[in-house]
PDB file of C-alpha atoms in Angstrom:
ATOM      1  CA  LEU A 434      54.891-143.776 -70.802  1.00 60.00           C
ATOM      2  CA  ILE A 435      56.197-147.278 -70.198  1.00 71.00           C
ATOM      3  CA  LEU A 436      59.474-145.655 -68.675  1.00 70.00           C
ATOM      4  CA  LEU A 437      57.773-142.862 -66.847  1.00 78.00           C
ATOM      5  CA  TRP A 438      59.888-141.260 -64.113  1.00 72.00           C
ATOM      6  CA  ASP A 439      62.647-143.807 -65.189  1.00 76.00           C
ATOM      7  CA  VAL A 440      64.965-140.806 -66.007  1.00 77.00           C
ATOM      8  CA  ASP A 441      68.135-142.684 -66.812  1.00 76.00           C
ATOM      9  CA  GLY A 442      66.490-145.596 -68.579  1.00 77.00           C
ATOM     10  CA  GLY A 443      64.063-143.816 -70.615  1.00 80.00           C
ATOM     11  CA  LEU A 444      66.262-141.028 -72.035  1.00 82.00           C
ATOM     12  CA  THR A 445      69.047-143.675 -73.089  1.00 81.00           C
ATOM     13  CA  GLN A 446      65.849-145.069 -75.034  1.00 86.00           C
ATOM     14  CA  ILE A 447      65.019-142.022 -76.465  1.00 86.00           C
ATOM     15  CA  ASP A 448      68.146-140.599 -77.386  1.00 84.00           C
ATOM     16  CA  LYS A 449      68.455-142.413 -80.463  1.00 85.00           C
ATOM     17  CA  TYR A 450      65.362-140.891 -82.032  1.00 86.00           C
ATOM     18  CA  LEU A 451      66.622-137.393 -81.451  1.00 86.00           C
ATOM     19  CA  TYR A 452      69.103-137.988 -84.362  1.00 85.00           C
ATOM     20  CA  SER A 453      66.420-138.786 -86.807  1.00 85.00           C
ATOM     21  CA  SER A 454      66.043-137.152 -90.196  1.00 85.00           C
ATOM     22  CA  GLU A 455      62.124-137.121 -89.926  1.00 88.00           C
ATOM     23  CA  ASP A 456      60.932-133.868 -87.917  1.00 85.00           C
ATOM     24  CA  TYR A 457      58.210-135.855 -86.663  1.00 89.00           C
ATOM     25  CA  ILE A 458      59.953-138.635 -85.107  1.00 90.00           C
ATOM     26  CA  LYS A 459      62.523-136.285 -83.459  1.00 91.00           C
ATOM     27  CA  CYS A 460      59.131-134.078 -82.535  1.00 91.00           C
ATOM     28  CA  GLY A 461      58.075-137.377 -80.786  1.00 89.00           C
ATOM     29  CA  ALA A 462      61.246-137.949 -78.975  1.00 89.00           C
ATOM     30  CA  LEU A 463      61.271-134.524 -77.379  1.00 90.00           C
ATOM     31  CA  LEU A 464      57.845-134.812 -76.330  1.00 90.00           C
ATOM     32  CA  ALA A 465      58.747-138.482 -74.773  1.00 88.00           C
ATOM     33  CA  CYS A 466      61.663-136.641 -72.773  1.00 89.00           C
ATOM     34  CA  GLY A 467      59.194-134.404 -71.113  1.00 88.00           C
ATOM     35  CA  ILE A 468      56.948-137.475 -70.374  1.00 88.00           C
ATOM     36  CA  VAL A 469      59.910-139.258 -68.934  1.00 89.00           C
ATOM     37  CA  ASN A 470      60.752-136.322 -66.897  1.00 86.00           C
ATOM     38  CA  SER A 471      57.015-135.459 -65.828  1.00 85.00           C
ATOM     39  CA  GLY A 472      56.807-134.556 -62.231  1.00 79.00           C
ATOM     40  CA  VAL A 473      60.565-135.639 -61.405  1.00 80.00           C
ATOM     41  CA  ARG A 474      62.971-133.032 -59.836  1.00 80.00           C
ATOM     42  CA  ASN A 475      66.741-133.842 -60.725  1.00 75.00           C
ATOM     43  CA  GLU A 476      69.463-131.172 -59.942  1.00 77.00           C
ATOM     44  CA  CYS A 477      70.905-131.985 -63.398  1.00 78.00           C
ATOM     45  CA  ASP A 478      67.714-131.050 -65.081  1.00 83.00           C
ATOM     46  CA  PRO A 479      67.807-133.146 -68.268  1.00 84.00           C
ATOM     47  CA  ALA A 480      64.473-132.201 -69.744  1.00 86.00           C
ATOM     48  CA  LEU A 481      65.234-128.492 -69.728  1.00 89.00           C
ATOM     49  CA  ALA A 482      68.762-129.146 -71.029  1.00 86.00           C
ATOM     50  CA  LEU A 483      67.462-131.068 -73.770  1.00 87.00           C
ATOM     51  CA  LEU A 484      64.102-129.369 -74.797  1.00 89.00           C
ATOM     52  CA  SER A 485      65.308-125.791 -74.167  1.00 90.00           C
ATOM     53  CA  ASP A 486      67.390-125.338 -77.727  1.00 89.00           C
ATOM     54  CA  TYR A 487      64.090-126.498 -79.559  1.00 90.00           C
ATOM     55  CA  VAL A 488      61.649-124.066 -78.030  1.00 91.00           C
ATOM     56  CA  LEU A 489      62.558-121.475 -80.844  1.00 90.00           C
ATOM     57  CA  HIS A 490      63.445-123.691 -83.780  1.00 89.00           C
ATOM     58  CA  GLN A 491      62.593-123.019 -87.263  1.00 88.00           C
ATOM     59  CA  SER A 492      60.252-126.161 -87.550  1.00 88.00           C
ATOM     60  CA  ASN A 493      57.019-125.593 -85.682  1.00 90.00           C
ATOM     61  CA  ASN A 494      56.523-129.351 -85.364  1.00 90.00           C
ATOM     62  CA  MET A 495      59.804-129.209 -83.148  1.00 92.00           C
ATOM     63  CA  ARG A 496      58.583-126.142 -81.090  1.00 93.00           C
ATOM     64  CA  ILE A 497      55.398-128.108 -80.305  1.00 93.00           C
ATOM     65  CA  GLY A 498      57.316-131.095 -79.026  1.00 92.00           C
ATOM     66  CA  SER A 499      59.726-129.259 -76.917  1.00 93.00           C
ATOM     67  CA  ILE A 500      57.118-126.754 -75.476  1.00 94.00           C
ATOM     68  CA  VAL A 501      54.398-129.485 -74.514  1.00 93.00           C
ATOM     69  CA  GLY A 502      57.570-131.635 -72.992  1.00 92.00           C
ATOM     70  CA  LEU A 503      58.385-128.839 -70.937  1.00 93.00           C
ATOM     71  CA  GLY A 504      54.723-128.273 -69.789  1.00 92.00           C
ATOM     72  CA  LEU A 505      54.482-131.837 -68.921  1.00 91.00           C
ATOM     73  CA  ALA A 506      57.939-132.218 -67.117  1.00 90.00           C
ATOM     74  CA  TYR A 507      57.594-128.973 -64.959  1.00 91.00           C
ATOM     75  CA  ALA A 508      53.776-129.067 -64.433  1.00 90.00           C
ATOM     76  CA  GLY A 509      52.956-127.491 -60.925  1.00 87.00           C
ATOM     77  CA  SER A 510      56.522-126.560 -60.549  1.00 88.00           C
ATOM     78  CA  ASN A 511      55.964-122.506 -61.033  1.00 90.00           C
ATOM     79  CA  ARG A 512      59.882-122.526 -62.200  1.00 90.00           C
ATOM     80  CA  GLU A 513      60.772-119.133 -63.018  1.00 92.00           C
ATOM     81  CA  ASP A 514      63.531-119.938 -65.718  1.00 91.00           C
ATOM     82  CA  VAL A 515      61.034-122.369 -67.642  1.00 93.00           C
ATOM     83  CA  ILE A 516      58.023-119.600 -67.854  1.00 94.00           C
ATOM     84  CA  GLU A 517      61.041-117.044 -68.881  1.00 94.00           C
ATOM     85  CA  LEU A 518      62.029-119.519 -71.605  1.00 94.00           C
ATOM     86  CA  LEU A 519      58.673-120.208 -72.757  1.00 94.00           C
ATOM     87  CA  LEU A 520      56.984-116.645 -72.855  1.00 94.00           C
ATOM     88  CA  PRO A 521      59.022-115.275 -75.903  1.00 93.00           C
ATOM     89  CA  VAL A 522      57.440-117.961 -78.016  1.00 93.00           C
ATOM     90  CA  LEU A 523      53.828-116.326 -77.898  1.00 92.00           C
ATOM     91  CA  SER A 524      55.067-113.002 -79.251  1.00 89.00           C
ATOM     92  CA  ASP A 525      57.445-114.445 -81.789  1.00 89.00           C
ATOM     93  CA  SER A 526      56.491-113.773 -85.343  1.00 86.00           C
ATOM     94  CA  ASN A 527      57.411-117.443 -86.594  1.00 88.00           C
ATOM     95  CA  SER A 528      55.351-118.933 -84.087  1.00 88.00           C
ATOM     96  CA  SER A 529      51.964-120.525 -85.949  1.00 90.00           C
ATOM     97  CA  LEU A 530      48.801-120.326 -83.709  1.00 92.00           C
ATOM     98  CA  GLU A 531      49.016-123.908 -83.117  1.00 92.00           C
ATOM     99  CA  VAL A 532      52.618-123.212 -81.566  1.00 93.00           C
ATOM    100  CA  ILE A 533      51.078-120.179 -79.636  1.00 94.00           C
ATOM    101  CA  GLY A 534      48.070-122.081 -78.081  1.00 93.00           C
ATOM    102  CA  GLN A 535      50.235-124.896 -77.024  1.00 94.00           C
ATOM    103  CA  THR A 536      52.791-122.552 -75.383  1.00 95.00           C
ATOM    104  CA  ALA A 537      49.568-120.977 -73.451  1.00 95.00           C
ATOM    105  CA  LEU A 538      48.822-124.389 -72.339  1.00 94.00           C
ATOM    106  CA  ALA A 539      52.270-125.292 -71.250  1.00 94.00           C
ATOM    107  CA  LEU A 540      52.586-121.913 -69.409  1.00 95.00           C
ATOM    108  CA  GLY A 541      49.210-122.239 -67.530  1.00 93.00           C
ATOM    109  CA  MET A 542      50.545-126.019 -66.591  1.00 93.00           C
ATOM    110  CA  VAL A 543      53.835-125.026 -65.441  1.00 93.00           C
ATOM    111  CA  ALA A 544      52.065-121.958 -63.348  1.00 92.00           C
ATOM    112  CA  ILE A 545      48.882-123.853 -62.154  1.00 92.00           C
ATOM    113  CA  ALA A 546      47.031-122.369 -59.633  1.00 90.00           C
ATOM    114  CA  SER A 547      49.682-119.573 -59.063  1.00 91.00           C
ATOM    115  CA  CYS A 548      48.005-116.442 -60.642  1.00 89.00           C
ATOM    116  CA  HIS A 549      51.209-115.691 -62.278  1.00 90.00           C
ATOM    117  CA  GLY A 550      51.095-111.969 -62.888  1.00 89.00           C
ATOM    118  CA  GLU A 551      53.559-112.111 -66.552  1.00 92.00           C
ATOM    119  CA  VAL A 552      51.745-115.442 -67.768  1.00 94.00           C
ATOM    120  CA  THR A 553      48.225-114.073 -67.389  1.00 93.00           C
ATOM    121  CA  SER A 554      49.028-110.502 -68.574  1.00 94.00           C
ATOM    122  CA  THR A 555      51.204-112.143 -71.726  1.00 94.00           C
ATOM    123  CA  ILE A 556      48.212-114.502 -72.418  1.00 94.00           C
ATOM    124  CA  LEU A 557      45.567-111.649 -72.293  1.00 93.00           C
ATOM    125  CA  GLN A 558      47.781-109.419 -74.621  1.00 93.00           C
ATOM    126  CA  THR A 559      48.113-112.380 -76.882  1.00 92.00           C
ATOM    127  CA  MET A 560      44.529-112.998 -77.234  1.00 91.00           C
ATOM    128  CA  MET A 561      43.871-109.015 -77.641  1.00 90.00           C
ATOM    129  CA  ASP A 562      46.209-108.697 -80.425  1.00 89.00           C
ATOM    130  CA  LYS A 563      44.556-111.384 -82.754  1.00 87.00           C
ATOM    131  CA  SER A 564      42.151-110.820 -85.156  1.00 85.00           C
ATOM    132  CA  GLU A 565      38.622-112.163 -85.590  1.00 81.00           C
ATOM    133  CA  THR A 566      39.578-114.960 -88.059  1.00 85.00           C
ATOM    134  CA  GLU A 567      42.212-116.165 -85.730  1.00 86.00           C
ATOM    135  CA  LEU A 568      39.827-116.046 -82.661  1.00 83.00           C
ATOM    136  CA  LYS A 569      37.859-118.467 -84.148  1.00 84.00           C
ATOM    137  CA  ASP A 570      40.638-120.914 -84.848  1.00 86.00           C
ATOM    138  CA  THR A 571      40.301-123.771 -82.873  1.00 86.00           C
ATOM    139  CA  HIS A 572      43.946-123.419 -81.627  1.00 90.00           C
ATOM    140  CA  SER A 573      42.777-120.111 -79.924  1.00 89.00           C
ATOM    141  CA  ARG A 574      40.802-122.046 -77.208  1.00 90.00           C
ATOM    142  CA  PHE A 575      44.285-123.275 -75.569  1.00 93.00           C
ATOM    143  CA  LEU A 576      45.113-119.677 -74.942  1.00 93.00           C
ATOM    144  CA  ALA A 577      41.837-119.534 -72.822  1.00 92.00           C
ATOM    145  CA  LEU A 578      42.749-122.904 -71.169  1.00 92.00           C
ATOM    146  CA  GLY A 579      46.407-122.031 -70.405  1.00 93.00           C
ATOM    147  CA  LEU A 580      44.935-118.775 -68.744  1.00 94.00           C
ATOM    148  CA  ALA A 581      42.362-120.548 -66.759  1.00 94.00           C
ATOM    149  CA  LEU A 582      44.541-122.964 -65.287  1.00 94.00           C
ATOM    150  CA  THR A 583      46.662-120.339 -63.689  1.00 94.00           C
ATOM    151  CA  TYR A 584      43.424-119.626 -61.739  1.00 93.00           C
ATOM    152  CA  LEU A 585      42.486-123.058 -60.556  1.00 91.00           C
ATOM    153  CA  GLY A 586      40.665-122.863 -57.212  1.00 87.00           C
ATOM    154  CA  LYS A 587      41.336-119.424 -56.760  1.00 90.00           C
ATOM    155  CA  GLN A 588      37.912-117.844 -56.732  1.00 89.00           C
ATOM    156  CA  GLU A 589      37.706-114.152 -56.479  1.00 90.00           C
ATOM    157  CA  GLU A 590      41.221-113.620 -57.767  1.00 91.00           C
ATOM    158  CA  ALA A 591      40.154-114.542 -61.161  1.00 92.00           C
ATOM    159  CA  SER A 592      37.873-111.534 -61.360  1.00 92.00           C
ATOM    160  CA  PRO A 593      40.230-108.959 -63.035  1.00 92.00           C
ATOM    161  CA  ALA A 594      41.072-111.798 -65.650  1.00 92.00           C
ATOM    162  CA  ILE A 595      37.463-112.270 -66.355  1.00 92.00           C
ATOM    163  CA  GLU A 596      36.939-108.329 -66.471  1.00 92.00           C
ATOM    164  CA  ALA A 597      39.718-108.042 -68.921  1.00 92.00           C
ATOM    165  CA  LEU A 598      38.436-110.954 -71.335  1.00 90.00           C
ATOM    166  CA  LYS A 599      35.654-108.297 -72.042  1.00 88.00           C
ATOM    167  CA  VAL A 600      37.885-106.601 -74.533  1.00 88.00           C
ATOM    168  CA  VAL A 601      38.602-109.798 -76.444  1.00 87.00           C
ATOM    169  CA  GLY A 602      36.383-110.241 -79.571  1.00 79.00           C
ATOM    170  CA  ASP A 603      33.911-113.023 -79.871  1.00 76.00           C
ATOM    171  CA  PRO A 604      33.725-115.922 -79.843  1.00 79.00           C
ATOM    172  CA  LEU A 605      36.640-116.425 -77.765  1.00 85.00           C
ATOM    173  CA  GLY A 606      36.174-113.734 -75.219  1.00 86.00           C
ATOM    174  CA  LYS A 607      32.933-114.969 -73.593  1.00 88.00           C
ATOM    175  CA  MET A 608      34.108-118.568 -73.768  1.00 88.00           C
ATOM    176  CA  ALA A 609      37.309-117.908 -72.168  1.00 91.00           C
ATOM    177  CA  ALA A 610      35.561-115.700 -69.620  1.00 91.00           C
ATOM    178  CA  THR A 611      33.476-118.892 -68.815  1.00 91.00           C
ATOM    179  CA  LEU A 612      36.334-121.274 -69.019  1.00 92.00           C
ATOM    180  CA  VAL A 613      38.369-119.159 -66.319  1.00 94.00           C
ATOM    181  CA  GLU A 614      35.260-118.844 -63.886  1.00 93.00           C
ATOM    182  CA  VAL A 615      34.611-122.470 -64.325  1.00 93.00           C
ATOM    183  CA  VAL A 616      38.274-123.527 -63.363  1.00 93.00           C
ATOM    184  CA  ALA A 617      38.545-120.810 -60.777  1.00 93.00           C
ATOM    185  CA  TYR A 618      35.921-122.383 -58.615  1.00 92.00           C
ATOM    186  CA  ALA A 619      36.604-126.194 -59.315  1.00 89.00           C
ATOM    187  CA  GLY A 620      35.570-128.502 -56.460  1.00 84.00           C
ATOM    188  CA  THR A 621      34.264-125.506 -54.460  1.00 86.00           C
ATOM    189  CA  GLY A 622      30.694-126.470 -54.924  1.00 83.00           C
ATOM    190  CA  ASP A 623      29.559-123.037 -55.251  1.00 86.00           C
ATOM    191  CA  VAL A 624      25.577-123.118 -56.013  1.00 86.00           C
ATOM    192  CA  LEU A 625      25.749-119.815 -57.426  1.00 90.00           C
ATOM    193  CA  LYS A 626      28.203-120.665 -60.214  1.00 90.00           C
ATOM    194  CA  ILE A 627      26.381-123.901 -60.864  1.00 86.00           C
ATOM    195  CA  GLN A 628      22.772-122.223 -61.312  1.00 87.00           C
ATOM    196  CA  LYS A 629      24.764-119.538 -63.737  1.00 88.00           C
ATOM    197  CA  MET A 630      26.151-122.438 -65.785  1.00 86.00           C
ATOM    198  CA  LEU A 631      22.700-123.996 -65.860  1.00 83.00           C
ATOM    199  CA  HIS A 632      21.542-120.594 -67.013  1.00 84.00           C
ATOM    200  CA  LEU A 633      23.845-120.521 -69.813  1.00 82.00           C
ATOM    201  CA  CYS A 634      22.819-124.294 -70.660  1.00 77.00           C
ATOM    202  CA  SER A 635      19.005-123.071 -71.076  1.00 76.00           C
ATOM    203  CA  GLU A 636      19.520-120.246 -73.531  1.00 73.00           C
ATOM    204  CA  HIS A 637      18.519-121.023 -77.164  1.00 67.00           C
ATOM    205  CA  TYR A 638      20.667-120.118 -79.987  1.00 65.00           C
ATOM    206  CA  GLU A 639      20.106-120.931 -83.810  1.00 66.00           C
ATOM    207  CA  VAL A 640      22.792-120.624 -86.437  1.00 61.00           C
ATOM    208  CA  SER A 641      21.408-119.197 -89.522  1.00 60.00           C
ATOM    209  CA  ARG A 642      22.462-121.222 -92.893  1.00 59.00           C
ATOM    210  CA  ASP A 643      20.736-118.938 -95.421  1.00 55.00           C
ATOM    211  CA  ASP A 644      23.407-116.900 -97.012  1.00 55.00           C
ATOM    212  CA  ASN A 645      21.342-115.513-100.019  1.00 58.00           C
ATOM    213  CA  LYS A 646      20.732-112.232 -98.462  1.00 53.00           C
ATOM    214  CA  LYS A 647      19.360-109.160-100.532  1.00 56.00           C
ATOM    215  CA  ASP A 648      21.632-106.272 -99.422  1.00 65.00           C
ATOM    216  CA  LYS A 649      24.546-105.473 -97.368  1.00 67.00           C
ATOM    217  CA  LYS A 650      22.446-104.607 -94.457  1.00 69.00           C
ATOM    218  CA  GLU A 651      20.395-107.857 -94.194  1.00 66.00           C
ATOM    219  CA  LYS A 652      23.874-109.601 -94.629  1.00 68.00           C
ATOM    220  CA  GLN A 653      25.703-107.895 -91.456  1.00 65.00           C
ATOM    221  CA  GLU A 654      22.626-108.442 -89.424  1.00 69.00           C
ATOM    222  CA  ALA A 655      22.723-112.287 -90.513  1.00 68.00           C
ATOM    223  CA  ASP A 656      26.606-112.382 -89.581  1.00 66.00           C
ATOM    224  CA  ALA A 657      25.953-110.622 -86.378  1.00 68.00           C
ATOM    225  CA  LYS A 658      23.551-113.138 -85.469  1.00 70.00           C
ATOM    226  CA  LYS A 659      25.638-116.242 -86.675  1.00 71.00           C
ATOM    227  CA  LEU A 660      28.523-115.001 -84.494  1.00 68.00           C
ATOM    228  CA  GLU A 661      26.250-114.538 -81.362  1.00 70.00           C
ATOM    229  CA  ALA A 662      24.860-118.185 -81.861  1.00 69.00           C
ATOM    230  CA  GLU A 663      28.449-119.529 -82.217  1.00 70.00           C
ATOM    231  CA  THR A 664      29.286-117.576 -79.048  1.00 72.00           C
ATOM    232  CA  GLY A 665      26.728-118.705 -77.006  1.00 69.00           C
ATOM    233  CA  ILE A 666      27.093-122.495 -77.975  1.00 73.00           C
ATOM    234  CA  ALA A 667      30.925-122.300 -77.202  1.00 77.00           C
ATOM    235  CA  GLN A 668      29.879-120.915 -73.750  1.00 81.00           C
ATOM    236  CA  GLN A 669      27.379-123.949 -73.400  1.00 79.00           C
ATOM    237  CA  MET A 670      29.998-126.522 -74.091  1.00 80.00           C
ATOM    238  CA  VAL A 671      32.484-125.062 -71.350  1.00 84.00           C
ATOM    239  CA  ALA A 672      29.206-124.739 -69.222  1.00 83.00           C
ATOM    240  CA  VAL A 673      28.038-128.397 -69.386  1.00 82.00           C
ATOM    241  CA  ILE A 674      31.675-129.668 -68.102  1.00 81.00           C
ATOM    242  CA  GLY A 675      31.594-126.692 -65.797  1.00 85.00           C
ATOM    243  CA  ILE A 676      28.872-128.087 -63.810  1.00 83.00           C
ATOM    244  CA  ALA A 677      30.550-131.332 -62.945  1.00 79.00           C
ATOM    245  CA  LEU A 678      33.975-129.499 -62.027  1.00 83.00           C
ATOM    246  CA  ILE A 679      32.699-127.118 -59.700  1.00 85.00           C
ATOM    247  CA  ALA A 680      30.211-129.670 -58.244  1.00 80.00           C
ATOM    248  CA  MET A 681      32.551-132.725 -57.838  1.00 77.00           C
ATOM    249  CA  ALA A 682      33.893-132.163 -54.381  1.00 72.00           C
ATOM    250  CA  GLU A 683      30.309-132.212 -52.598  1.00 71.00           C
ATOM    251  CA  GLU A 684      28.268-135.112 -52.495  1.00 71.00           C
ATOM    252  CA  LEU A 685      24.799-133.304 -52.424  1.00 73.00           C
ATOM    253  CA  GLY A 686      25.967-130.994 -55.415  1.00 69.00           C
ATOM    254  CA  ALA A 687      27.481-134.080 -57.343  1.00 69.00           C
ATOM    255  CA  GLU A 688      24.027-135.891 -57.119  1.00 71.00           C
ATOM    256  CA  MET A 689      22.373-132.674 -58.358  1.00 75.00           C
ATOM    257  CA  ALA A 690      24.822-132.553 -61.388  1.00 71.00           C
ATOM    258  CA  LEU A 691      23.710-135.760 -62.294  1.00 71.00           C
ATOM    259  CA  ARG A 692      19.924-134.759 -62.241  1.00 73.00           C
ATOM    260  CA  SER A 693      20.683-131.740 -64.145  1.00 73.00           C
ATOM    261  CA  TYR A 694      22.572-133.813 -66.915  1.00 68.00           C
ATOM    262  CA  ALA A 695      19.863-136.141 -67.336  1.00 68.00           C
ATOM    263  CA  ASN A 696      17.192-133.092 -67.583  1.00 70.00           C
ATOM    264  CA  LEU A 697      19.741-131.495 -70.371  1.00 71.00           C
ATOM    265  CA  LEU A 698      19.789-134.644 -72.080  1.00 70.00           C
ATOM    266  CA  ARG A 699      16.033-134.787 -72.241  1.00 69.00           C
ATOM    267  CA  TYR A 700      14.762-131.492 -72.250  1.00 67.00           C
ATOM    268  CA  GLY A 701      18.157-129.389 -73.873  1.00 64.00           C
ATOM    269  CA  GLU A 702      18.204-127.934 -77.349  1.00 63.00           C
ATOM    270  CA  PRO A 703      19.930-130.315 -80.051  1.00 64.00           C
ATOM    271  CA  CYS A 704      23.453-128.683 -79.596  1.00 59.00           C
ATOM    272  CA  ILE A 705      23.236-128.927 -75.705  1.00 63.00           C
ATOM    273  CA  ARG A 706      22.180-132.728 -75.845  1.00 63.00           C
ATOM    274  CA  ARG A 707      25.058-133.292 -78.469  1.00 61.00           C
ATOM    275  CA  VAL A 708      27.434-131.823 -76.072  1.00 58.00           C
ATOM    276  CA  VAL A 709      26.242-133.666 -73.005  1.00 59.00           C
ATOM    277  CA  ARG A 710      26.274-136.909 -74.703  1.00 56.00           C
ATOM    278  CA  TRP A 711      29.886-136.590 -75.856  1.00 51.00           C
ATOM    279  CA  ARG A 712      30.960-134.862 -72.667  1.00 53.00           C
ATOM    280  CA  TRP A 713      29.050-137.448 -70.575  1.00 53.00           C
ATOM    281  CA  GLN A 714      32.127-139.792 -70.503  1.00 46.00           C
ATOM    282  CA  CYS A 715      34.317-137.227 -68.826  1.00 51.00           C
ATOM    283  CA  CYS A 716      31.788-135.707 -66.659  1.00 53.00           C
ATOM    284  CA  LEU A 717      30.178-138.777 -64.997  1.00 53.00           C
ATOM    285  CA  PRO A 718      33.592-140.171 -63.743  1.00 51.00           C
ATOM    286  CA  VAL A 719      34.338-136.902 -62.179  1.00 53.00           C
ATOM    287  CA  ILE A 720      31.126-136.652 -60.387  1.00 51.00           C
ATOM    288  CA  LEU A 721      30.954-140.229 -59.446  1.00 51.00           C
ATOM    289  CA  ASN A 722      34.406-139.867 -57.854  1.00 54.00           C
ATOM    290  CA  TRP A 723      33.879-136.609 -56.146  1.00 46.00           C
ATOM    291  CA  ARG A 724      35.522-137.976 -52.929  1.00 45.00           C
ATOM    292  CA  LEU A 725      38.925-137.849 -54.725  1.00 44.00           C
ATOM    293  CA  SER A 726      39.317-134.037 -54.607  1.00 43.00           C
ATOM    294  CA  ILE A 727      42.337-132.964 -56.644  1.00 40.00           C
ATOM    295  CA  LEU A 728      42.441-129.579 -54.936  1.00 42.00           C
ATOM    296  CA  SER A 729      43.418-131.277 -51.753  1.00 46.00           C
ATOM    297  CA  VAL A 730      47.002-131.820 -53.215  1.00 41.00           C
ATOM    298  CA  ASN A 731      49.391-129.384 -53.235  1.00 43.00           C
ATOM    299  CA  CYS A 732      50.127-128.256 -57.150  1.00 45.00           C
ATOM    300  CA  HIS A 733      53.681-127.442 -56.375  1.00 46.00           C
ATOM    301  CA  THR A 734      54.931-130.907 -54.650  1.00 46.00           C
ATOM    302  CA  THR A 735      56.942-133.747 -56.262  1.00 45.00           C
ATOM    303  CA  PRO A 736      55.270-137.053 -56.612  1.00 45.00           C
ATOM    304  CA  THR A 737      57.666-138.600 -53.757  1.00 46.00           C
ATOM    305  CA  GLN A 738      56.077-136.040 -51.375  1.00 45.00           C
ATOM    306  CA  ARG A 739      52.375-136.557 -52.614  1.00 42.00           C
TER     307      ARG A 739
END
């Protein structure tokens, strides 16, 4: 970060750590290579040359360092060679769910706002192939975020992906569909979408803590209700910050969003109030700085052009 965009000076300082015997140090060095090259377009492509050899490394930590580094270095570039390098990681049998999640996020960063067909279809297929246990894992949410980033600001173009996500099991499927919709309409000020997010926040879900059921049928019913509650709460978490993202580019919408958060803090269910409180520091600056519309910047330009 100190040597950000200083490719020559930064890589010289980082190089010695690439020869360390500790995986975590080497992993950090790979990530540092990506950070130094973030947004820099260089005909030598040092980030790609250094990180590509570690994408399918036997150590998952090394994979994560190189993959996240590539995502940061080529974010918004829509580079086909980088995308083709990362896609095989999603289907590799040696990749842990954490590696797969970070790869999906890196792909989303590289192909942001491009609706890249191969990226979206591969991430969707990966989500469909996962078991119910894997879909409940925290790292699986990065699959949803990576998919959503490819539809940033694309509005109606995200509809096919939202429909396809109905096939994905809960709790990830519905949460991912809400996330894709939120990101697709970010900064639009769409009143109908904000109302939809508020409606999601108004639902009541109660997770049963009584596991002592008499028979198999009662236990199945309890498990179904628990899964429904977990799915609904996951959707509400996305919907809370979604209100800010959708309303951030419009003055009146931003003011209404602030009032909505105040009402959610006062009248919302306990889980909603908890979500609003820890989301507040993220949402409030976004709303108050609504004039700085991130969507007015072309995602596929270099820092110099910006």
